mmCIF file with all atom_site columns, C-alpha atoms in Angstrom:
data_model
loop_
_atom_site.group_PDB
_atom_site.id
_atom_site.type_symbol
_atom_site.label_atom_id
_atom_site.label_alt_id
_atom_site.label_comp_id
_atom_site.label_asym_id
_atom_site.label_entity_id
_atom_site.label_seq_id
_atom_site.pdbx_PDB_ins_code
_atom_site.Cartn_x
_atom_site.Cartn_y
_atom_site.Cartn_z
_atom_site.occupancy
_atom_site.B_iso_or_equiv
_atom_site.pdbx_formal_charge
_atom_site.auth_seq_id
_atom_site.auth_comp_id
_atom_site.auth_asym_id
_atom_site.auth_atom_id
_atom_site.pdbx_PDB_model_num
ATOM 1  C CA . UNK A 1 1  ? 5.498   10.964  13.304  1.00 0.00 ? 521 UNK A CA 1
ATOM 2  C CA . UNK A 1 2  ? 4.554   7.729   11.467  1.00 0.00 ? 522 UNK A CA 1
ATOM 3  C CA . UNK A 1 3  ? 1.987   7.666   8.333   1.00 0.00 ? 523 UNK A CA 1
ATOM 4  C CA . UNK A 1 4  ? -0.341  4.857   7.969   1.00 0.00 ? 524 UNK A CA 1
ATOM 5  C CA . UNK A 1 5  ? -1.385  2.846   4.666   1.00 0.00 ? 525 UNK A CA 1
ATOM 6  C CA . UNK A 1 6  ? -4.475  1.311   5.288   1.00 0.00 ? 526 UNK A CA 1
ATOM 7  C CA . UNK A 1 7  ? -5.189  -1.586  3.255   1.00 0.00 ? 527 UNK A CA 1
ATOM 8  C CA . UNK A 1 8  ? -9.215  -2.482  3.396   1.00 0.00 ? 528 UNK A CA 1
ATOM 9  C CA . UNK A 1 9  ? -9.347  -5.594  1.419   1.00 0.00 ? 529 UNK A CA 1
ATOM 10 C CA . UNK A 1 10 ? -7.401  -7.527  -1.415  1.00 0.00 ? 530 UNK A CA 1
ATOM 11 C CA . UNK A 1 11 ? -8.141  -10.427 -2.229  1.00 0.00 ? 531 UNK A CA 1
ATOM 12 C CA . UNK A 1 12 ? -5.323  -12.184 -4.500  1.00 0.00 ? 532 UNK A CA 1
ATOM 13 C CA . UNK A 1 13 ? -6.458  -15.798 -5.809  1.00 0.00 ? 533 UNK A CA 1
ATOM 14 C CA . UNK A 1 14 ? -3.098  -17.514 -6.944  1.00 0.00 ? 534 UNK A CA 1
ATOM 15 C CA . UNK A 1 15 ? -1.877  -20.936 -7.941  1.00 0.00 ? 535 UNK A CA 1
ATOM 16 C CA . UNK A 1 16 ? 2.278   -19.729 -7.290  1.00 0.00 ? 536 UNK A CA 1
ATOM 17 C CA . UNK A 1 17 ? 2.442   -18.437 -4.134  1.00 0.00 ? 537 UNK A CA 1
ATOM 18 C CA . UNK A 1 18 ? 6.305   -18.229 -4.215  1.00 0.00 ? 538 UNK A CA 1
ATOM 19 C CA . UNK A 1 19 ? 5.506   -15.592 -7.507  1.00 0.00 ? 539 UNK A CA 1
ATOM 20 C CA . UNK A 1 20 ? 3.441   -13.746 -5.464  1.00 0.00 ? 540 UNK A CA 1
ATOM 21 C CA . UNK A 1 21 ? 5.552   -13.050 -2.612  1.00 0.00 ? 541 UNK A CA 1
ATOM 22 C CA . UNK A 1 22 ? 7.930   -10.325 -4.447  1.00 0.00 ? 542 UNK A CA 1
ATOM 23 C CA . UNK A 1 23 ? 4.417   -7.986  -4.711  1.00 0.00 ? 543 UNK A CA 1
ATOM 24 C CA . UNK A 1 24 ? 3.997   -7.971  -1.300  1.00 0.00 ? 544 UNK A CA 1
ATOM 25 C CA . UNK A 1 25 ? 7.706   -7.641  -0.699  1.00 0.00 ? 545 UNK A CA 1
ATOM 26 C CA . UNK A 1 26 ? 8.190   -4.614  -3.290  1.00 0.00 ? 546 UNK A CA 1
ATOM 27 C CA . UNK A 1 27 ? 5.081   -3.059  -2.445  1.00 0.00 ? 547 UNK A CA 1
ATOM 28 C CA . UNK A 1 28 ? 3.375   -3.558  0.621   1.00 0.00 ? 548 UNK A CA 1
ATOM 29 C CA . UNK A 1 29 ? 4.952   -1.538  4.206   1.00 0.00 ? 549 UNK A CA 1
ATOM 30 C CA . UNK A 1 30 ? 1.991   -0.267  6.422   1.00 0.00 ? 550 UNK A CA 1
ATOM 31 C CA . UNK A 1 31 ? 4.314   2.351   8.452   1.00 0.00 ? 551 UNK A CA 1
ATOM 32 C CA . UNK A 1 32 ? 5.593   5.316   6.826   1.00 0.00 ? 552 UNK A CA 1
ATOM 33 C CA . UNK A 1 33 ? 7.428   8.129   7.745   1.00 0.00 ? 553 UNK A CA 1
ATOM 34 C CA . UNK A 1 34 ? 6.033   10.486  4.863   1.00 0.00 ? 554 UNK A CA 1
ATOM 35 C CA . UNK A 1 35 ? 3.057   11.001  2.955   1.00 0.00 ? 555 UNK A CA 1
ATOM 36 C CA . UNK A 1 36 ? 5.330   11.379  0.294   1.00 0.00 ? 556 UNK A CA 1
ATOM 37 C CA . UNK A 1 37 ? 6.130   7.677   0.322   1.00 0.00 ? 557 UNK A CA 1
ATOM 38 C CA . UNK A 1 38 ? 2.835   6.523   0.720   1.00 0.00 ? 558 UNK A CA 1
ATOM 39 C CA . UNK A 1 39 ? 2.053   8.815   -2.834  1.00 0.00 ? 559 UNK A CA 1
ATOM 40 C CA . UNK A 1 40 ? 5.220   7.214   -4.430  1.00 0.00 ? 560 UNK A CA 1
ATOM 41 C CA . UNK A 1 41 ? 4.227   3.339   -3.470  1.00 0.00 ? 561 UNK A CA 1
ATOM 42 C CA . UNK A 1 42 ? 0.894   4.330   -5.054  1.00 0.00 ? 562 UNK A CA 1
ATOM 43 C CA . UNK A 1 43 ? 2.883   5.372   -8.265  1.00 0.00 ? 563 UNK A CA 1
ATOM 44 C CA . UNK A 1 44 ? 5.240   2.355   -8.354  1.00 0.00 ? 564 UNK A CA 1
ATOM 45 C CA . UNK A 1 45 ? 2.130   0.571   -8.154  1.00 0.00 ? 565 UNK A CA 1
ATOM 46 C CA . UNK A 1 46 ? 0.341   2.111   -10.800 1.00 0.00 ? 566 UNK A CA 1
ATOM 47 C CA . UNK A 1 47 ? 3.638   1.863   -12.878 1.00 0.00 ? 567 UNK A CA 1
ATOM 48 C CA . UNK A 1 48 ? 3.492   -2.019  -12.249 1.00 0.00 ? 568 UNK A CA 1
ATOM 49 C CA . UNK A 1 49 ? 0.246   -2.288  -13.867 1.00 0.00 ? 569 UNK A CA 1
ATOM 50 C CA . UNK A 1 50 ? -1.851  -2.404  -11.021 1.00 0.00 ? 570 UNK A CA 1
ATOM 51 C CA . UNK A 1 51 ? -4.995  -0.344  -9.989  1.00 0.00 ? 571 UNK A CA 1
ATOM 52 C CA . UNK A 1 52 ? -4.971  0.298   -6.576  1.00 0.00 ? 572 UNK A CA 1
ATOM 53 C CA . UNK A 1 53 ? -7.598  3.420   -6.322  1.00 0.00 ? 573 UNK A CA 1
ATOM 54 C CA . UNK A 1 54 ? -6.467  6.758   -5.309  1.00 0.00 ? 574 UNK A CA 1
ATOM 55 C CA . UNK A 1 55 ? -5.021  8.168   -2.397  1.00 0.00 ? 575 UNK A CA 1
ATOM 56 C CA . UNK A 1 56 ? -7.147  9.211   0.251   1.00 0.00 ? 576 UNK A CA 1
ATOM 57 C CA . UNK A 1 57 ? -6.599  11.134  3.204   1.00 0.00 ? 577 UNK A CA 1
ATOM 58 C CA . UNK A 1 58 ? -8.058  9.783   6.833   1.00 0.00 ? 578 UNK A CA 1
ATOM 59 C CA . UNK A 1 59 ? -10.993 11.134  7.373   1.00 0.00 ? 579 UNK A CA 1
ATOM 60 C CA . UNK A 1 60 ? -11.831 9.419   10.884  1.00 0.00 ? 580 UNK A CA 1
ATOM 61 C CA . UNK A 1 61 ? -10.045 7.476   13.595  1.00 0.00 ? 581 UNK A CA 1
ATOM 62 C CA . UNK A 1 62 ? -6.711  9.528   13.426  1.00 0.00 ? 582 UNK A CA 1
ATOM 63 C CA . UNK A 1 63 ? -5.230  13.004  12.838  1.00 0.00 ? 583 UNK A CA 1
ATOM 64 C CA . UNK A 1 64 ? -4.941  13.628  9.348   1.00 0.00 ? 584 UNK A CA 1
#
């Protein structure tokens, strides 16, 4: 069973693409295999000094 992250919006206004690139490559895989992992990109994350929100559970659409 896969895990979905579901990103709403982000909007990322940048003059260095190519610096850019490493967030998205460190940071950013929609399909998971655990909710653990989802919970531990939200802490590496965090730990990189961004503020992504909490975690939230689905609530419609799929099986939580």
């Amino acid at each position: 069973m896969a895990f979905w992250m579901k990103l709403n919006h982000i909007n990322l206004c940048t003059s260095n693409v190519p610096a850019l690139s490493p967030l998205f490559e460190k940071h950013f895989r929609f399909i998971l295999d655990d909710p653990q992992e989802v919970r531990t990109r939200h802490a590496n994350l965090c730990a990189d000094g961004y503020l992504p929100g909490p975690v939230e559970g689905m609530t419609r659409g799929r099986d939580c």
